[in-house]
């Protein structure tokens, strides 16, 4: 009888890019015969993949490390906060190893040192698509690491380095494996998706006996041929983003753009080191909607940035009402250790941040309510995320998992998770749709 497989408990925090890192580590561990457990107690080792983007995220990461240390004691730390090992070791000197993001081999080496692998090739099988932490019907597809921008509120380049794109053929092979394994929706992610390939000088790689350039448009077009929904996230609004809008109009990729605009005031955008052309952006949005009328745009914004005046915030509200974005997230500015923005101007008082956040969300709630009301009476394809007999929850083409709205679906027949059904929309509220499968 072979010895019991060593057990690893895994905590994955942070954004979808970090989730992909977790999936890669877990895939390697499973390939080497390790067993995953949801309990720290009894595991041979605990891995905590941290987030270090905001102080609140760092606090969550430190809390997760503390829980793991208390419940187990054999803890390996990786991820973005691992780029600041002194902070972790000062708080938890007993951690076994601290590594930064994307350092998969170092994590595996640390696991091997604590609990060497006992692999049985006849029992420990890994599916070709690897181990996924998302439901079977959708998956995040990371196309690059790092970022070349130097936004003053962000330390991602310090944590993850400059842009490093994957060859197009490598991305497409992974996407094809995922689709063959049953994935119905590919969520394309990176720190700056539309910058894809700049570092590779858009070089070709061979995919299905033909050359494909490492370029945003070319990759999106090829992914759209695989038979799955393709959703584009974290798209910085470079001029060449205009090229993908016809792909959306033709149904090759989903009519959905996730663009982190962050603000609309030229003064604030300049302080953020973001593109400071709010009016020009509104013109582009109008053009995009002319080409692809059902285009859904989601974005994120920051209120309370150091030096943000009331007139800056009012300008942002006016821009928002003009843009009529479909899905919006809003964050109150948090100082991040090492970010230049911390020293730009006097901080906005917390009570003012809170007030502006509520005003912003109230304005967006009204926009969302009106946008969704226009979908009542339409028939939309909906991908089912949760199925419970005759009642299910899913998402339309206009909604990403976990961050956007839900379509509540009633059905005369039981629906299955991952199924794509046509739904007649009967009513809406501020953020969700309600309908009947037809």
Coordinates of C-alpha atoms in Angstrom, one line a residue:
X1 CA 0.0 0.0 0.0
X2 CA 1.4 3.4 -1.0
X3 CA 1.8 6.1 1.7
X4 CA -0.9 8.7 2.1
X5 CA -0.5 11.7 -0.1
X6 CA 0.8 14.9 1.6
X7 CA -1.9 17.5 2.1
X8 CA -1.8 21.1 1.3
X9 CA -4.2 23.8 2.4
X10 CA -4.4 26.8 0.1
X11 CA -5.7 30.4 0.6
X12 CA -6.0 32.5 -2.5
X13 CA -6.5 36.3 -2.1
X14 CA -6.7 39.2 -4.4
X15 CA -7.6 39.7 -8.1
X16 CA -8.2 37.3 -10.9
X17 CA -4.6 37.5 -12.0
X18 CA -3.6 36.2 -8.6
X19 CA -6.2 33.5 -8.9
X20 CA -4.5 32.3 -12.1
X21 CA -1.2 32.2 -10.2
X22 CA -2.9 30.0 -7.5
X23 CA -4.3 27.7 -10.2
X24 CA -0.8 27.2 -11.7
X25 CA 0.7 26.4 -8.3
X26 CA -2.1 24.0 -7.5
X27 CA -1.9 22.3 -10.9
X28 CA 1.8 21.6 -10.3
X29 CA 1.2 20.3 -6.7
X30 CA -1.6 18.0 -7.9
X31 CA 0.6 16.7 -10.7
X32 CA 3.2 15.9 -8.1
X33 CA 0.8 13.9 -6.0
X34 CA -0.2 16.4 -3.4
X35 CA -3.8 16.4 -2.0
X36 CA -5.7 19.6 -1.4
X37 CA -7.6 20.1 1.8
X38 CA -9.9 22.9 2.9
X39 CA -8.7 22.7 6.5
X40 CA -5.5 24.1 7.8
X41 CA -5.7 21.7 10.8
X42 CA -4.2 18.4 9.7
X43 CA -2.5 19.8 6.5
X44 CA 1.2 19.2 6.0
X45 CA 1.6 22.8 4.9
X46 CA -0.5 25.9 4.2
X47 CA 0.1 28.2 1.3
X48 CA -1.2 31.8 1.4
X49 CA -1.3 33.7 -1.9
X50 CA -1.4 37.3 -0.7
X51 CA -2.6 40.6 -2.1
X52 CA -0.7 43.8 -1.4
X53 CA -2.4 46.4 -3.6
X54 CA -4.2 48.3 -0.8
X55 CA -3.6 48.6 2.9
X56 CA -7.0 46.9 3.5
X57 CA -5.8 44.0 1.3
X58 CA -2.6 43.8 3.2
X59 CA -4.5 43.6 6.4
X60 CA -6.7 40.8 5.0
X61 CA -3.5 39.0 3.9
X62 CA -1.8 39.3 7.3
X63 CA -5.0 38.1 8.9
X64 CA -5.0 35.0 6.7
X65 CA -1.4 34.3 7.5
X66 CA -2.1 34.7 11.2
X67 CA -5.0 32.3 11.0
X68 CA -2.8 29.7 9.2
X69 CA 0.0 30.1 11.7
X70 CA -2.5 29.7 14.6
X71 CA -4.2 26.6 13.1
X72 CA -1.2 24.9 11.5
X73 CA 2.1 26.7 12.0
X74 CA 3.7 25.4 8.7
X75 CA 3.0 28.4 6.4
X76 CA 4.4 29.4 3.0
X77 CA 3.6 32.9 1.8
X78 CA 3.6 34.0 -1.8
X79 CA 1.9 36.7 -4.0
X80 CA 2.1 40.4 -4.2
X81 CA 2.6 41.1 -0.5
X82 CA 5.6 38.7 -0.7
X83 CA 7.4 41.5 -2.5
X84 CA 7.8 43.0 0.9
X85 CA 9.0 40.0 2.9
X86 CA 10.3 42.1 5.8
X87 CA 6.7 43.2 6.7
X88 CA 5.6 39.6 6.8
X89 CA 8.6 38.3 8.7
X90 CA 8.5 41.1 11.3
X91 CA 4.9 40.1 12.1
X92 CA 5.3 36.3 11.6
X93 CA 9.0 35.3 12.0
X94 CA 8.0 31.6 12.0
X95 CA 6.8 31.5 8.4
X96 CA 8.7 28.9 6.4
X97 CA 9.1 30.9 3.1
X98 CA 8.2 34.2 1.6
X99 CA 8.2 34.7 -2.2
X100 CA 6.8 37.3 -4.5
X101 CA 4.2 37.0 -7.3
X102 CA 4.8 34.5 -10.2
X103 CA 7.6 32.7 -8.3
X104 CA 6.0 29.3 -8.8
X105 CA 9.2 27.3 -8.6
X106 CA 10.2 28.9 -5.3
X107 CA 6.8 28.0 -3.8
X108 CA 7.1 24.4 -5.0
X109 CA 10.6 24.1 -3.7
X110 CA 9.5 25.4 -0.3
X111 CA 6.6 22.8 -0.2
X112 CA 9.1 20.0 -1.2
X113 CA 11.3 21.0 1.7
X114 CA 8.5 20.7 4.2
X115 CA 6.8 17.7 2.7
X116 CA 8.5 15.9 -0.2
X117 CA 6.2 14.6 -2.9
X118 CA 5.0 11.0 -3.0
X119 CA 3.7 10.7 -6.5
X120 CA 1.8 7.7 -7.8
X121 CA 1.5 8.2 -11.6
X122 CA -1.4 5.6 -11.7
X123 CA -3.5 7.5 -9.2
X124 CA -2.5 11.2 -9.3
X125 CA -3.9 12.4 -12.6
X126 CA -4.2 16.1 -13.6
X127 CA -6.6 17.1 -16.4
X128 CA -5.0 18.7 -19.5
X129 CA -6.4 22.1 -18.6
X130 CA -4.9 22.1 -15.1
X131 CA -6.7 22.6 -11.8
X132 CA -9.1 25.5 -11.9
X133 CA -10.5 27.4 -8.9
X134 CA -13.4 28.8 -10.8
X135 CA -16.6 26.8 -11.7
X136 CA -16.1 24.4 -14.6
X137 CA -17.9 26.6 -17.2
X138 CA -15.7 29.7 -17.0
X139 CA -12.0 30.4 -16.6
X140 CA -9.6 33.3 -16.4
X141 CA -7.1 33.4 -19.2
X142 CA -4.0 35.5 -18.2
X143 CA -2.2 36.8 -21.3
X144 CA 0.6 38.8 -19.7
X145 CA 2.2 39.8 -16.4
X146 CA 3.2 43.2 -15.0
X147 CA 2.6 46.7 -16.3
X148 CA 4.5 49.5 -18.0
X149 CA 2.4 52.3 -16.5
X150 CA 3.4 54.3 -13.5
X151 CA 0.0 55.4 -12.1
X152 CA 0.7 57.4 -8.9
X153 CA -1.8 55.4 -6.8
X154 CA -0.5 52.0 -7.8
X155 CA 2.5 49.9 -6.9
X156 CA 1.7 46.9 -9.2
X157 CA 4.9 47.5 -11.3
X158 CA 7.0 47.4 -8.2
X159 CA 5.3 44.1 -7.1
X160 CA 4.9 42.4 -10.5
X161 CA 7.4 44.1 -12.7
X162 CA 7.1 45.6 -16.3
X163 CA 4.8 44.1 -18.9
X164 CA 5.8 40.5 -19.9
X165 CA 3.4 39.1 -22.6
X166 CA 3.0 35.4 -23.4
X167 CA 3.4 34.4 -27.0
X168 CA 0.0 34.3 -28.8
X169 CA 0.3 30.6 -29.7
X170 CA 0.9 29.7 -26.0
X171 CA -2.2 31.7 -24.9
X172 CA -4.3 30.1 -27.7
X173 CA -3.2 26.6 -26.8
X174 CA -4.2 27.1 -23.2
X175 CA -7.5 28.6 -24.3
X176 CA -8.2 25.6 -26.6
X177 CA -7.5 23.1 -23.8
X178 CA -9.9 25.0 -21.5
X179 CA -12.7 25.0 -24.1
X180 CA -12.2 21.3 -24.8
X181 CA -12.5 20.7 -21.1
X182 CA -16.0 22.3 -21.1
X183 CA -15.2 26.0 -20.4
X184 CA -18.0 28.1 -22.0
X185 CA -16.5 31.5 -21.1
X186 CA -13.0 32.8 -21.3
X187 CA -12.3 35.9 -19.2
X188 CA -9.2 37.5 -20.6
X189 CA -7.1 39.2 -17.9
X190 CA -3.8 40.9 -17.3
X191 CA -2.7 44.1 -15.7
X192 CA -3.0 46.0 -19.0
X193 CA -4.7 43.8 -21.5
X194 CA -4.7 46.2 -24.5
X195 CA -0.9 46.6 -24.1
X196 CA -0.5 42.9 -24.9
X197 CA 2.5 42.2 -27.2
X198 CA 4.2 45.6 -27.0
X199 CA 7.2 44.0 -25.2
X200 CA 7.4 41.2 -27.8
X201 CA 7.3 43.8 -30.6
X202 CA 4.1 42.0 -31.7
X203 CA 6.1 39.0 -32.9
X204 CA 4.5 36.0 -34.6
X205 CA 4.2 32.5 -33.2
X206 CA 2.8 29.5 -34.9
X207 CA -0.8 28.4 -34.1
X208 CA -2.6 25.8 -36.1
X209 CA 0.0 26.0 -38.9
X210 CA -0.2 29.7 -39.3
X211 CA 1.5 32.7 -37.8
X212 CA -0.4 34.8 -35.3
X213 CA 0.9 38.2 -34.1
X214 CA 1.1 38.9 -30.3
X215 CA -1.3 41.8 -30.7
X216 CA -4.5 42.7 -28.9
X217 CA -6.7 42.6 -31.9
X218 CA -5.2 39.5 -33.4
X219 CA -5.4 37.6 -30.1
X220 CA -9.0 38.6 -29.5
X221 CA -10.0 37.6 -33.1
X222 CA -8.4 34.1 -32.7
X223 CA -9.9 33.5 -29.3
X224 CA -13.3 34.3 -30.8
X225 CA -13.0 31.4 -33.1
X226 CA -12.8 28.8 -30.3
X227 CA -16.5 28.6 -29.7
X228 CA -16.6 30.1 -26.2
X229 CA -17.7 33.5 -24.9
X230 CA -14.7 35.8 -24.8
X231 CA -14.8 38.7 -22.3
X232 CA -12.1 41.4 -22.2
X233 CA -11.0 42.8 -18.9
X234 CA -8.6 45.6 -17.8
X235 CA -8.5 47.2 -21.2
X236 CA -6.5 50.5 -21.1
X237 CA -8.2 52.8 -23.6
X238 CA -5.4 53.0 -26.2
X239 CA -6.5 54.2 -29.7
X240 CA -6.1 50.7 -31.1
X241 CA -8.9 49.4 -28.8
X242 CA -11.2 50.9 -31.4
X243 CA -10.2 48.0 -33.7
X244 CA -11.9 45.3 -31.5
X245 CA -15.4 47.0 -31.5
X246 CA -16.3 45.6 -34.9
X247 CA -15.4 42.1 -33.5
X248 CA -18.0 42.7 -30.9
X249 CA -20.6 43.9 -33.4
X250 CA -20.0 40.7 -35.4
X251 CA -20.4 38.5 -32.3
X252 CA -16.8 37.2 -32.4
X253 CA -16.1 38.4 -28.9
X254 CA -18.6 39.6 -26.3
X255 CA -19.9 43.2 -26.5
X256 CA -18.2 44.0 -23.2
X257 CA -15.3 46.2 -22.3
X258 CA -13.9 46.6 -18.8
X259 CA -11.9 49.9 -18.9
X260 CA -10.6 51.4 -15.6
X261 CA -11.2 55.1 -16.3
X262 CA -10.5 56.0 -12.6
X263 CA -11.7 59.6 -12.9
X264 CA -12.9 62.3 -15.4
X265 CA -11.3 65.5 -14.1
X266 CA -8.3 66.5 -16.1
X267 CA -6.5 67.8 -13.0
X268 CA -7.1 64.5 -11.1
X269 CA -6.2 62.3 -14.1
X270 CA -3.0 64.3 -14.5
X271 CA -2.1 63.7 -10.9
X272 CA -2.9 60.0 -11.3
X273 CA -0.8 59.9 -14.5
X274 CA -3.8 58.6 -16.4
X275 CA -5.0 59.8 -19.9
X276 CA -6.6 63.3 -19.2
X277 CA -9.0 63.6 -22.1
X278 CA -12.5 63.1 -20.6
X279 CA -14.3 64.8 -23.6
X280 CA -12.4 62.7 -26.1
X281 CA -13.3 59.6 -24.2
X282 CA -17.0 60.4 -24.4
X283 CA -16.7 60.9 -28.1
X284 CA -15.0 57.4 -28.4
X285 CA -17.8 55.8 -26.3
X286 CA -20.4 57.3 -28.6
X287 CA -18.5 56.0 -31.7
X288 CA -18.2 52.5 -30.1
X289 CA -21.9 52.4 -29.4
X290 CA -22.7 53.4 -33.0
X291 CA -20.7 50.4 -34.2
X292 CA -21.9 48.0 -31.5
X293 CA -25.2 49.3 -30.1
X294 CA -25.4 46.7 -27.4
X295 CA -21.9 47.3 -26.1
X296 CA -21.7 47.1 -22.3
X297 CA -19.0 49.1 -20.6
X298 CA -17.8 48.5 -17.0
X299 CA -15.3 50.7 -15.2
X300 CA -13.8 51.5 -11.8
X301 CA -13.3 55.0 -10.3
X302 CA -11.5 56.5 -7.3
X303 CA -13.0 59.2 -5.2
X304 CA -11.2 61.2 -2.6
X305 CA -7.8 61.2 -4.4
X306 CA -5.4 63.6 -2.7
X307 CA -6.2 67.1 -3.9
X308 CA -9.6 66.2 -5.4
X309 CA -11.7 69.3 -5.1
X310 CA -15.5 69.5 -5.1
X311 CA -15.5 70.8 -8.7
X312 CA -13.4 67.8 -9.7
X313 CA -15.9 65.5 -8.2
X314 CA -18.8 67.4 -9.8
X315 CA -17.1 67.1 -13.2
X316 CA -16.8 63.3 -12.6
X317 CA -20.6 63.1 -11.8
X318 CA -21.4 65.0 -15.0
X319 CA -19.1 62.8 -17.0
X320 CA -20.7 59.7 -15.5
X321 CA -24.2 60.8 -16.4
X322 CA -23.1 61.6 -19.9
X323 CA -21.2 58.3 -20.4
X324 CA -24.1 56.1 -19.0
X325 CA -21.8 53.2 -18.2
X326 CA -23.5 49.9 -17.6
X327 CA -21.5 48.6 -14.6
X328 CA -19.3 50.7 -12.3
X329 CA -17.2 50.1 -9.2
X330 CA -16.2 53.0 -7.0
X331 CA -13.4 53.0 -4.4
X332 CA -12.5 55.5 -1.8
X333 CA -8.8 56.4 -2.1
X334 CA -6.6 54.4 0.2
X335 CA -2.9 55.4 0.6
X336 CA -0.6 52.5 -0.4
X337 CA 2.9 52.4 1.1
X338 CA 5.3 53.4 -1.6
X339 CA 2.8 55.1 -3.9
X340 CA 3.7 58.6 -5.0
X341 CA 0.1 59.8 -4.7
X342 CA 0.4 59.8 -0.9
X343 CA 2.6 62.9 -1.0
X344 CA 0.9 64.9 -3.7
X345 CA -1.5 67.0 -1.7
X346 CA -3.4 67.2 1.6
X347 CA -5.6 64.0 2.0
X348 CA -9.3 64.4 1.4
X349 CA -11.1 64.0 4.8
X350 CA -12.6 60.6 5.4
X351 CA -16.1 62.0 5.9
X352 CA -15.8 63.8 2.5
X353 CA -14.7 60.6 0.8
X354 CA -17.6 58.8 2.3
X355 CA -20.1 61.5 1.2
X356 CA -18.7 61.5 -2.3
X357 CA -18.8 57.8 -2.6
X358 CA -22.5 57.7 -1.6
X359 CA -23.3 60.5 -4.1
X360 CA -21.4 58.7 -6.9
X361 CA -23.1 55.3 -6.2
X362 CA -26.5 57.0 -6.1
X363 CA -25.9 58.6 -9.5
X364 CA -24.7 55.3 -11.0
X365 CA -27.6 53.4 -9.4
X366 CA -30.0 55.5 -11.4
X367 CA -28.0 55.1 -14.6
X368 CA -28.0 51.3 -14.1
X369 CA -31.7 51.2 -13.4
X370 CA -32.5 53.0 -16.6
X371 CA -30.0 50.9 -18.7
X372 CA -31.5 47.6 -17.4
X373 CA -35.1 48.8 -17.9
X374 CA -34.4 49.0 -21.6
X375 CA -33.6 45.3 -21.7
X376 CA -37.1 44.3 -20.4
X377 CA -39.0 42.5 -23.2
X378 CA -35.8 41.3 -24.9
X379 CA -34.5 37.7 -25.3
X380 CA -31.0 37.3 -24.1
X381 CA -28.6 34.4 -23.9
X382 CA -27.8 33.7 -20.3
X383 CA -25.0 31.4 -18.9
X384 CA -26.2 29.6 -15.7
X385 CA -23.9 30.0 -12.7
X386 CA -26.2 28.5 -10.0
X387 CA -29.0 26.1 -10.7
X388 CA -31.6 25.0 -8.2
X389 CA -34.4 23.2 -9.9
X390 CA -36.8 25.6 -11.6
X391 CA -35.0 28.7 -10.4
X392 CA -31.4 29.6 -11.4
X393 CA -29.0 32.5 -11.4
X394 CA -27.0 33.4 -14.4
X395 CA -25.4 36.2 -16.4
X396 CA -26.0 37.8 -19.7
X397 CA -23.3 38.8 -22.2
X398 CA -23.2 42.1 -20.4
X399 CA -22.1 40.8 -17.0
X400 CA -18.9 39.3 -15.7
X401 CA -18.9 36.8 -12.8
X402 CA -18.8 38.2 -9.2
X403 CA -18.5 41.8 -10.1
X404 CA -21.5 42.6 -12.3
X405 CA -25.2 41.9 -12.1
X406 CA -27.3 38.7 -12.1
X407 CA -30.1 37.4 -14.3
X408 CA -32.6 35.5 -12.2
X409 CA -34.1 32.8 -14.4
X410 CA -37.3 30.9 -13.9
X411 CA -37.7 27.7 -15.9
X412 CA -40.2 24.9 -16.5
X413 CA -37.3 22.4 -16.7
X414 CA -34.3 22.0 -14.4
X415 CA -31.4 24.0 -15.6
X416 CA -27.7 23.0 -15.3
X417 CA -24.7 25.0 -14.2
X418 CA -22.8 26.1 -17.3
X419 CA -25.8 25.8 -19.6
X420 CA -26.5 28.7 -21.9
X421 CA -30.2 29.4 -22.3
X422 CA -32.3 32.0 -24.0
X423 CA -34.2 34.1 -21.4
X424 CA -37.1 36.5 -22.0
X425 CA -36.5 39.4 -19.7
X426 CA -39.7 40.3 -17.8
X427 CA -38.6 42.9 -15.3
X428 CA -35.5 44.6 -13.8
X429 CA -34.4 46.5 -10.7
X430 CA -31.3 48.7 -10.0
X431 CA -28.7 46.0 -10.8
X432 CA -30.4 42.7 -11.8
X433 CA -32.7 41.3 -14.5
X434 CA -35.5 38.8 -14.0
X435 CA -36.9 36.5 -16.7
X436 CA -38.2 33.2 -18.0
X437 CA -36.2 30.6 -19.9
X438 CA -37.8 30.0 -23.3

